[in-house]
mmCIF file of N, CA, C and O in Angstrom:
data_model
loop_
_atom_site.group_PDB
_atom_site.id
_atom_site.type_symbol
_atom_site.label_atom_id
_atom_site.label_comp_id
_atom_site.label_asym_id
_atom_site.label_seq_id
_atom_site.Cartn_x
_atom_site.Cartn_y
_atom_site.Cartn_z
ATOM 1 N N UNK A 1 42.191 -38.609 52.145
ATOM 2 C CA UNK A 1 41.039 -38.097 53.075
ATOM 3 C C UNK A 1 39.503 -38.388 51.457
ATOM 4 O O UNK A 1 39.258 -37.655 51.506
ATOM 5 N N UNK A 2 39.598 -39.861 51.532
ATOM 6 C CA UNK A 2 38.556 -39.986 50.592
ATOM 7 C C UNK A 2 37.061 -39.561 50.950
ATOM 8 O O UNK A 2 37.139 -39.774 52.713
ATOM 9 N N UNK A 3 36.369 -38.810 50.180
ATOM 10 C CA UNK A 3 34.778 -38.894 50.865
ATOM 11 C C UNK A 3 33.767 -40.205 50.762
ATOM 12 O O UNK A 3 33.714 -40.864 49.495
ATOM 13 N N UNK A 4 33.155 -40.416 52.346
ATOM 14 C CA UNK A 4 32.522 -41.817 52.203
ATOM 15 C C UNK A 4 30.664 -41.634 51.505
ATOM 16 O O UNK A 4 30.447 -40.394 51.681
ATOM 17 N N UNK A 5 30.508 -42.013 50.147
ATOM 18 C CA UNK A 5 29.263 -41.907 50.162
ATOM 19 C C UNK A 5 28.443 -42.221 50.087
ATOM 20 O O UNK A 5 26.895 -42.144 49.772
ATOM 21 N N UNK A 6 28.492 -42.835 51.048
ATOM 22 C CA UNK A 6 27.116 -43.624 51.530
ATOM 23 C C UNK A 6 27.123 -44.376 52.754
ATOM 24 O O UNK A 6 28.279 -43.646 53.371
ATOM 25 N N UNK A 7 26.156 -44.194 53.743
ATOM 26 C CA UNK A 7 26.725 -45.063 55.330
ATOM 27 C C UNK A 7 26.792 -46.934 54.957
ATOM 28 O O UNK A 7 26.606 -46.955 53.761
ATOM 29 N N UNK A 8 26.754 -46.891 55.934
ATOM 30 C CA UNK A 8 27.110 -48.687 55.232
ATOM 31 C C UNK A 8 28.002 -49.140 56.708
ATOM 32 O O UNK A 8 28.542 -48.404 57.718
ATOM 33 N N UNK A 9 28.565 -50.107 57.241
ATOM 34 C CA UNK A 9 29.318 -50.866 57.700
ATOM 35 C C UNK A 9 30.272 -51.836 57.243
ATOM 36 O O UNK A 9 30.456 -52.196 56.564
ATOM 37 N N UNK A 10 31.013 -51.596 58.164
ATOM 38 C CA UNK A 10 32.223 -51.908 58.277
ATOM 39 C C UNK A 10 32.653 -53.483 58.163
ATOM 40 O O UNK A 10 32.112 -53.392 59.492
ATOM 41 N N UNK A 11 33.085 -54.334 56.961
ATOM 42 C CA UNK A 11 32.989 -55.610 57.060
ATOM 43 C C UNK A 11 34.562 -56.253 57.095
ATOM 44 O O UNK A 11 35.488 -57.467 57.124
ATOM 45 N N UNK A 12 35.897 -54.843 56.823
ATOM 46 C CA UNK A 12 37.283 -55.331 56.408
ATOM 47 C C UNK A 12 37.614 -54.508 56.392
ATOM 48 O O UNK A 12 37.531 -53.074 56.062
ATOM 49 N N UNK A 13 38.899 -53.998 57.372
ATOM 50 C CA UNK A 13 39.396 -52.778 57.862
ATOM 51 C C UNK A 13 40.994 -52.652 58.167
ATOM 52 O O UNK A 13 41.218 -54.085 59.209
ATOM 53 N N UNK A 14 41.939 -51.541 57.846
ATOM 54 C CA UNK A 14 43.509 -52.062 58.785
ATOM 55 C C UNK A 14 43.679 -50.669 59.061
ATOM 56 O O UNK A 14 43.713 -49.866 58.348
ATOM 57 N N UNK A 15 43.495 -50.655 60.020
ATOM 58 C CA UNK A 15 43.763 -49.291 60.826
ATOM 59 C C UNK A 15 43.187 -48.274 60.209
ATOM 60 O O UNK A 15 43.926 -46.824 59.964
ATOM 61 N N UNK A 16 41.869 -47.806 60.674
ATOM 62 C CA UNK A 16 40.795 -47.219 59.427
ATOM 63 C C UNK A 16 40.773 -46.181 61.051
ATOM 64 O O UNK A 16 40.005 -46.384 61.687
ATOM 65 N N UNK A 17 40.933 -44.808 60.312
ATOM 66 C CA UNK A 17 40.519 -43.633 61.063
ATOM 67 C C UNK A 17 39.772 -42.905 60.263
ATOM 68 O O UNK A 17 40.005 -42.326 59.443
ATOM 69 N N UNK A 18 38.134 -41.964 60.750
ATOM 70 C CA UNK A 18 37.289 -41.226 60.072
ATOM 71 C C UNK A 18 37.195 -39.714 60.173
ATOM 72 O O UNK A 18 37.006 -39.903 61.972
ATOM 73 N N UNK A 19 36.838 -39.045 59.842
ATOM 74 C CA UNK A 19 36.998 -37.404 60.234
ATOM 75 C C UNK A 19 35.331 -37.495 60.480
ATOM 76 O O UNK A 19 35.021 -37.199 59.590
ATOM 77 N N UNK A 20 34.440 -37.669 61.901
ATOM 78 C CA UNK A 20 32.936 -37.385 61.967
ATOM 79 C C UNK A 20 33.389 -35.538 61.874
ATOM 80 O O UNK A 20 31.791 -35.400 61.712
ATOM 81 N N UNK A 21 33.505 -34.870 61.601
ATOM 82 C CA UNK A 21 33.143 -33.374 62.613
ATOM 83 C C UNK A 21 32.394 -32.619 61.131
ATOM 84 O O UNK A 21 31.970 -31.873 61.863
ATOM 85 N N UNK A 22 31.865 -32.944 60.236
ATOM 86 C CA UNK A 22 30.973 -32.494 59.429
ATOM 87 C C UNK A 22 29.415 -33.027 59.543
ATOM 88 O O UNK A 22 28.564 -32.444 60.110
ATOM 89 N N UNK A 23 29.764 -34.493 60.665
ATOM 90 C CA UNK A 23 28.410 -34.240 61.193
ATOM 91 C C UNK A 23 27.989 -34.056 62.812
ATOM 92 O O UNK A 23 26.797 -33.945 63.426
ATOM 93 N N UNK A 24 29.003 -34.597 63.541
ATOM 94 C CA UNK A 24 29.230 -34.322 64.739
ATOM 95 C C UNK A 24 30.018 -33.287 65.231
ATOM 96 O O UNK A 24 29.508 -32.881 67.054
ATOM 97 N N UNK A 25 30.853 -32.681 65.009
ATOM 98 C CA UNK A 25 31.393 -30.928 65.078
ATOM 99 C C UNK A 25 32.909 -31.511 65.991
ATOM 100 O O UNK A 25 33.494 -30.672 65.872
ATOM 101 N N UNK A 26 32.947 -33.234 66.131
ATOM 102 C CA UNK A 26 34.154 -33.156 66.991
ATOM 103 C C UNK A 26 35.283 -33.584 66.417
ATOM 104 O O UNK A 26 35.111 -34.143 64.836
ATOM 105 N N UNK A 27 36.630 -32.901 66.336
ATOM 106 C CA UNK A 27 37.610 -32.869 65.126
ATOM 107 C C UNK A 27 38.625 -33.864 65.613
ATOM 108 O O UNK A 27 39.358 -33.836 65.301
ATOM 109 N N UNK A 28 38.113 -34.795 66.598
ATOM 110 C CA UNK A 28 39.424 -35.932 67.030
ATOM 111 C C UNK A 28 38.627 -37.002 66.178
ATOM 112 O O UNK A 28 37.046 -37.307 65.380
ATOM 113 N N UNK A 29 39.153 -37.583 65.328
ATOM 114 C CA UNK A 29 39.784 -38.978 64.561
ATOM 115 C C UNK A 29 38.821 -40.217 65.053
ATOM 116 O O UNK A 29 39.841 -40.426 66.412
ATOM 117 N N UNK A 30 38.008 -40.946 64.924
ATOM 118 C CA UNK A 30 37.867 -41.693 65.769
ATOM 119 C C UNK A 30 38.056 -43.236 64.719
ATOM 120 O O UNK A 30 37.805 -43.457 63.247
ATOM 121 N N UNK A 31 38.872 -43.619 65.323
ATOM 122 C CA UNK A 31 38.876 -45.345 64.875
ATOM 123 C C UNK A 31 37.697 -46.433 64.574
ATOM 124 O O UNK A 31 36.980 -46.281 66.093
ATOM 125 N N UNK A 32 37.810 -46.461 63.549
ATOM 126 C CA UNK A 32 36.918 -48.072 63.403
ATOM 127 C C UNK A 32 37.248 -49.175 63.360
ATOM 128 O O UNK A 32 38.298 -49.235 62.426
ATOM 129 N N UNK A 33 36.605 -50.260 63.572
ATOM 130 C CA UNK A 33 37.146 -51.991 63.625
ATOM 131 C C UNK A 33 35.694 -52.731 62.920
ATOM 132 O O UNK A 33 34.464 -52.016 63.981
ATOM 133 N N UNK A 34 36.100 -53.477 62.618
ATOM 134 C CA UNK A 34 34.978 -54.658 62.589
ATOM 135 C C UNK A 34 34.346 -54.981 64.053
ATOM 136 O O UNK A 34 32.452 -55.318 64.385
ATOM 137 N N UNK A 35 34.853 -55.243 64.937
ATOM 138 C CA UNK A 35 34.258 -55.832 66.198
ATOM 139 C C UNK A 35 33.807 -54.208 67.248
ATOM 140 O O UNK A 35 33.083 -54.546 68.115
ATOM 141 N N UNK A 36 34.675 -53.498 67.075
ATOM 142 C CA UNK A 36 34.203 -51.823 67.946
ATOM 143 C C UNK A 36 34.227 -50.221 66.591
ATOM 144 O O UNK A 36 35.144 -50.563 66.160
ATOM 145 N N UNK A 37 32.499 -50.150 66.932
ATOM 146 C CA UNK A 37 32.169 -49.038 65.803
ATOM 147 C C UNK A 37 32.410 -49.138 64.320
ATOM 148 O O UNK A 37 33.117 -49.100 63.822
ATOM 149 N N UNK A 38 31.567 -50.243 63.721
ATOM 150 C CA UNK A 38 31.557 -50.480 62.494
ATOM 151 C C UNK A 38 30.522 -49.807 61.738
ATOM 152 O O UNK A 38 30.941 -49.706 60.618
ATOM 153 N N UNK A 39 30.081 -48.711 61.827
ATOM 154 C CA UNK A 39 29.286 -47.863 60.856
ATOM 155 C C UNK A 39 29.699 -46.729 60.969
ATOM 156 O O UNK A 39 30.233 -45.907 61.347
ATOM 157 N N UNK A 40 30.105 -46.585 59.007
ATOM 158 C CA UNK A 40 30.705 -45.633 58.666
ATOM 159 C C UNK A 40 29.222 -44.673 58.053
ATOM 160 O O UNK A 40 28.500 -45.009 57.941
ATOM 161 N N UNK A 41 29.216 -43.477 57.807
ATOM 162 C CA UNK A 41 28.100 -42.722 58.003
ATOM 163 C C UNK A 41 29.033 -41.398 57.034
ATOM 164 O O UNK A 41 30.550 -41.255 55.947
ATOM 165 N N UNK A 42 27.742 -41.489 55.394
ATOM 166 C CA UNK A 42 28.329 -41.078 53.964
ATOM 167 C C UNK A 42 28.678 -39.166 54.940
ATOM 168 O O UNK A 42 28.225 -38.344 56.203
ATOM 169 N N UNK A 43 29.680 -38.707 53.935
ATOM 170 C CA UNK A 43 30.163 -36.947 54.614
ATOM 171 C C UNK A 43 30.916 -36.793 55.203
ATOM 172 O O UNK A 43 31.231 -35.984 55.710
ATOM 173 N N UNK A 44 31.541 -38.171 55.788
ATOM 174 C CA UNK A 44 32.662 -38.253 56.672
ATOM 175 C C UNK A 44 34.099 -38.815 56.029
ATOM 176 O O UNK A 44 33.462 -38.719 54.420
ATOM 177 N N UNK A 45 35.310 -38.523 56.301
ATOM 178 C CA UNK A 45 36.342 -38.253 55.542
ATOM 179 C C UNK A 45 37.447 -39.061 56.031
ATOM 180 O O UNK A 45 37.257 -39.801 57.449
ATOM 181 N N UNK A 46 37.852 -40.237 55.405
ATOM 182 C CA UNK A 46 38.863 -41.396 55.684
ATOM 183 C C UNK A 46 40.006 -40.605 55.778
ATOM 184 O O UNK A 46 40.572 -39.792 55.207
ATOM 185 N N UNK A 47 40.551 -40.662 56.699
ATOM 186 C CA UNK A 47 41.915 -40.468 57.228
ATOM 187 C C UNK A 47 43.008 -40.744 57.213
ATOM 188 O O UNK A 47 44.033 -40.634 56.921
ATOM 189 N N UNK A 48 42.882 -42.237 57.916
ATOM 190 C CA UNK A 48 44.294 -43.004 57.608
ATOM 191 C C UNK A 48 43.282 -44.516 57.713
ATOM 192 O O UNK A 48 42.526 -44.427 57.781
ATOM 193 N N UNK A 49 44.466 -45.311 56.825
ATOM 194 C CA UNK A 49 44.050 -46.596 57.276
ATOM 195 C C UNK A 49 43.193 -47.189 55.671
ATOM 196 O O UNK A 49 42.937 -46.235 54.742
ATOM 197 N N UNK A 50 42.019 -48.016 55.841
ATOM 198 C CA UNK A 50 42.048 -48.213 54.242
ATOM 199 C C UNK A 50 40.381 -49.714 55.083
ATOM 200 O O UNK A 50 40.819 -50.356 56.012
ATOM 201 N N UNK A 51 39.292 -49.634 53.994
ATOM 202 C CA UNK A 51 38.817 -50.811 54.514
ATOM 203 C C UNK A 51 37.386 -51.037 53.379
ATOM 204 O O UNK A 51 37.633 -50.370 52.244
ATOM 205 N N UNK A 52 36.720 -52.110 53.498
ATOM 206 C CA UNK A 52 35.833 -52.446 52.718
ATOM 207 C C UNK A 52 34.084 -52.673 53.598
ATOM 208 O O UNK A 52 34.284 -53.105 54.681
ATOM 209 N N UNK A 53 33.294 -51.675 53.008
ATOM 210 C CA UNK A 53 32.144 -51.869 53.619
ATOM 211 C C UNK A 53 30.830 -52.021 52.959
ATOM 212 O O UNK A 53 31.021 -52.288 51.480
ATOM 213 N N UNK A 54 29.733 -52.448 53.662
ATOM 214 C CA UNK A 54 28.261 -52.670 53.006
ATOM 215 C C UNK A 54 27.578 -51.755 53.236
ATOM 216 O O UNK A 54 27.072 -51.482 53.718
ATOM 217 N N UNK A 55 27.375 -50.939 51.543
ATOM 218 C CA UNK A 55 26.655 -49.608 52.215
ATOM 219 C C UNK A 55 25.053 -49.918 52.511
ATOM 220 O O UNK A 55 24.211 -51.182 52.391
ATOM 221 N N UNK A 56 24.757 -49.783 53.000
ATOM 222 C CA UNK A 56 22.948 -49.628 53.948
ATOM 223 C C UNK A 56 22.046 -48.689 53.423
ATOM 224 O O UNK A 56 21.187 -48.323 53.813
ATOM 225 N N UNK A 57 22.377 -47.288 53.357
ATOM 226 C CA UNK A 57 21.636 -46.565 52.729
ATOM 227 C C UNK A 57 22.366 -45.206 51.757
ATOM 228 O O UNK A 57 23.878 -44.555 52.444
ATOM 229 N N UNK A 58 21.500 -44.424 51.081
ATOM 230 C CA UNK A 58 22.388 -43.371 50.196
ATOM 231 C C UNK A 58 21.513 -42.332 49.874
ATOM 232 O O UNK A 58 19.992 -42.531 50.137
ATOM 233 N N UNK A 59 22.483 -40.936 49.801
ATOM 234 C CA UNK A 59 21.112 -40.392 49.476
ATOM 235 C C UNK A 59 20.389 -39.443 50.408
ATOM 236 O O UNK A 59 21.260 -39.485 51.714
ATOM 237 N N UNK A 60 19.371 -38.968 50.162
ATOM 238 C CA UNK A 60 18.132 -39.156 51.302
ATOM 239 C C UNK A 60 17.659 -39.669 52.339
ATOM 240 O O UNK A 60 17.567 -38.892 53.357
ATOM 241 N N UNK A 61 18.296 -41.123 52.325
ATOM 242 C CA UNK A 61 17.834 -41.722 53.018
ATOM 243 C C UNK A 61 19.167 -42.254 54.053
ATOM 244 O O UNK A 61 19.352 -43.237 55.444
ATOM 245 N N UNK A 62 20.623 -41.885 54.046
ATOM 246 C CA UNK A 62 21.660 -41.995 54.765
ATOM 247 C C UNK A 62 21.571 -40.627 55.515
ATOM 248 O O UNK A 62 21.157 -39.634 55.546
ATOM 249 N N UNK A 63 22.253 -40.738 56.904
ATOM 250 C CA UNK A 63 22.470 -39.774 57.584
ATOM 251 C C UNK A 63 22.660 -38.624 57.157
ATOM 252 O O UNK A 63 21.634 -36.967 57.664
ATOM 253 N N UNK A 64 23.867 -38.024 55.951
ATOM 254 C CA UNK A 64 23.897 -36.741 55.831
ATOM 255 C C UNK A 64 22.919 -36.466 54.714
ATOM 256 O O UNK A 64 22.688 -34.787 54.895
ATOM 257 N N UNK A 65 21.836 -37.019 54.064
ATOM 258 C CA UNK A 65 20.909 -37.312 53.221
ATOM 259 C C UNK A 65 19.508 -36.485 54.599
ATOM 260 O O UNK A 65 18.912 -35.347 53.635
ATOM 261 N N UNK A 66 19.802 -37.226 55.582
ATOM 262 C CA UNK A 66 18.701 -36.628 56.226
ATOM 263 C C UNK A 66 18.897 -35.328 57.129
ATOM 264 O O UNK A 66 18.130 -34.263 57.244
ATOM 265 N N UNK A 67 20.181 -34.868 57.584
ATOM 266 C CA UNK A 67 20.828 -33.774 57.906
ATOM 267 C C UNK A 67 20.280 -32.509 57.001
ATOM 268 O O UNK A 67 19.440 -32.478 57.347
ATOM 269 N N UNK A 68 20.416 -32.382 55.683
ATOM 270 C CA UNK A 68 20.528 -32.084 54.357
ATOM 271 C C UNK A 68 18.748 -31.445 54.734
ATOM 272 O O UNK A 68 18.236 -30.171 54.462
ATOM 273 N N UNK A 69 18.092 -32.871 54.413
ATOM 274 C CA UNK A 69 16.303 -32.652 54.512
ATOM 275 C C UNK A 69 15.660 -31.693 55.527
ATOM 276 O O UNK A 69 15.459 -30.878 55.273
ATOM 277 N N UNK A 70 16.113 -32.210 56.324
ATOM 278 C CA UNK A 70 15.870 -31.259 58.128
ATOM 279 C C UNK A 70 16.311 -30.216 57.779
ATOM 280 O O UNK A 70 15.433 -28.830 58.266
ATOM 281 N N UNK A 71 17.330 -29.845 57.615
ATOM 282 C CA UNK A 71 17.840 -28.027 57.120
ATOM 283 C C UNK A 71 17.045 -27.694 56.523
ATOM 284 O O UNK A 71 16.770 -26.579 56.354
ATOM 285 N N UNK A 72 16.758 -28.098 55.264
ATOM 286 C CA UNK A 72 15.992 -27.922 53.501
ATOM 287 C C UNK A 72 14.735 -27.378 54.468
ATOM 288 O O UNK A 72 13.995 -25.957 53.880
ATOM 289 N N UNK A 73 13.700 -28.538 55.248
ATOM 290 C CA UNK A 73 12.995 -28.189 55.307
ATOM 291 C C UNK A 73 12.931 -26.866 56.390
ATOM 292 O O UNK A 73 11.943 -26.264 56.619
ATOM 293 N N UNK A 74 13.496 -27.008 57.260
ATOM 294 C CA UNK A 74 13.480 -25.862 58.148
ATOM 295 C C UNK A 74 13.618 -24.316 57.151
ATOM 296 O O UNK A 74 12.704 -23.377 58.125
ATOM 297 N N UNK A 75 14.278 -24.417 55.996
ATOM 298 C CA UNK A 75 14.121 -23.312 55.831
ATOM 299 C C UNK A 75 13.311 -22.293 55.114
ATOM 300 O O UNK A 75 12.520 -21.298 55.507
ATOM 301 N N UNK A 76 12.180 -23.631 54.614
ATOM 302 C CA UNK A 76 10.765 -23.469 53.569
ATOM 303 C C UNK A 76 9.944 -22.742 55.061
ATOM 304 O O UNK A 76 9.253 -22.164 55.251
ATOM 305 N N UNK A 77 9.948 -23.237 56.353
ATOM 306 C CA UNK A 77 9.177 -23.094 57.314
ATOM 307 C C UNK A 77 9.311 -21.404 58.002
ATOM 308 O O UNK A 77 8.585 -21.105 57.762
ATOM 309 N N UNK A 78 10.331 -21.070 57.792
ATOM 310 C CA UNK A 78 11.099 -19.593 57.970
ATOM 311 C C UNK A 78 11.143 -18.815 57.100
ATOM 312 O O UNK A 78 9.548 -17.932 57.690
ATOM 313 N N UNK A 79 10.626 -18.965 56.383
ATOM 314 C CA UNK A 79 10.321 -18.007 55.181
ATOM 315 C C UNK A 79 8.641 -17.954 55.005
ATOM 316 O O UNK A 79 7.932 -16.981 54.941
ATOM 317 N N UNK A 80 7.844 -19.078 55.067
ATOM 318 C CA UNK A 80 6.632 -19.392 55.601
ATOM 319 C C UNK A 80 6.018 -17.839 56.722
ATOM 320 O O UNK A 80 5.039 -17.475 56.061
ATOM 321 N N UNK A 81 7.009 -17.978 58.098
ATOM 322 C CA UNK A 81 6.315 -17.142 58.469
ATOM 323 C C UNK A 81 6.464 -16.040 57.924
ATOM 324 O O UNK A 81 6.193 -15.054 58.933
ATOM 325 N N UNK A 82 7.562 -15.301 57.143
ATOM 326 C CA UNK A 82 8.027 -14.532 57.552
ATOM 327 C C UNK A 82 7.260 -14.208 56.622
ATOM 328 O O UNK A 82 6.761 -12.668 56.093
ATOM 329 N N UNK A 83 6.353 -14.763 55.561
ATOM 330 C CA UNK A 83 5.535 -14.160 54.148
ATOM 331 C C UNK A 83 3.591 -14.229 55.416
ATOM 332 O O UNK A 83 3.587 -13.375 55.191
ATOM 333 N N UNK A 84 4.050 -14.825 56.050
ATOM 334 C CA UNK A 84 2.458 -14.600 57.049
ATOM 335 C C UNK A 84 3.046 -13.384 57.774
ATOM 336 O O UNK A 84 1.536 -12.513 57.880
ATOM 337 N N UNK A 85 3.435 -12.951 58.188
ATOM 338 C CA UNK A 85 4.294 -11.722 58.700
ATOM 339 C C UNK A 85 3.913 -10.375 57.845
ATOM 340 O O UNK A 85 3.408 -9.275 58.639
ATOM 341 N N UNK A 86 4.072 -10.585 56.467
ATOM 342 C CA UNK A 86 4.274 -9.446 55.970
ATOM 343 C C UNK A 86 2.761 -9.331 55.446
ATOM 344 O O UNK A 86 1.841 -7.886 55.512
ATOM 345 N N UNK A 87 1.919 -10.287 55.305
ATOM 346 C CA UNK A 87 0.600 -10.405 54.799
ATOM 347 C C UNK A 87 -0.339 -10.183 55.289
ATOM 348 O O UNK A 87 -1.532 -10.165 55.879
#
């Protein structure tokens, strides 16, 4: 169960299966291969196999970073609405 630290493209893999439930909610493991579905996303876990990838995005620019940013921004808007209603 290694956690992927960055988004990337698979360039070499051996029977690689990824748990993407943290991002998609889908509980089934996703098979990844160089010729079919090579995109790997940060915040997901390697469940089987091995592989190498070229990183394409980290931190706030990765898919999980974008999601966390949007969730954080939504919380700020809700807090501002509550302040406006009180005052």
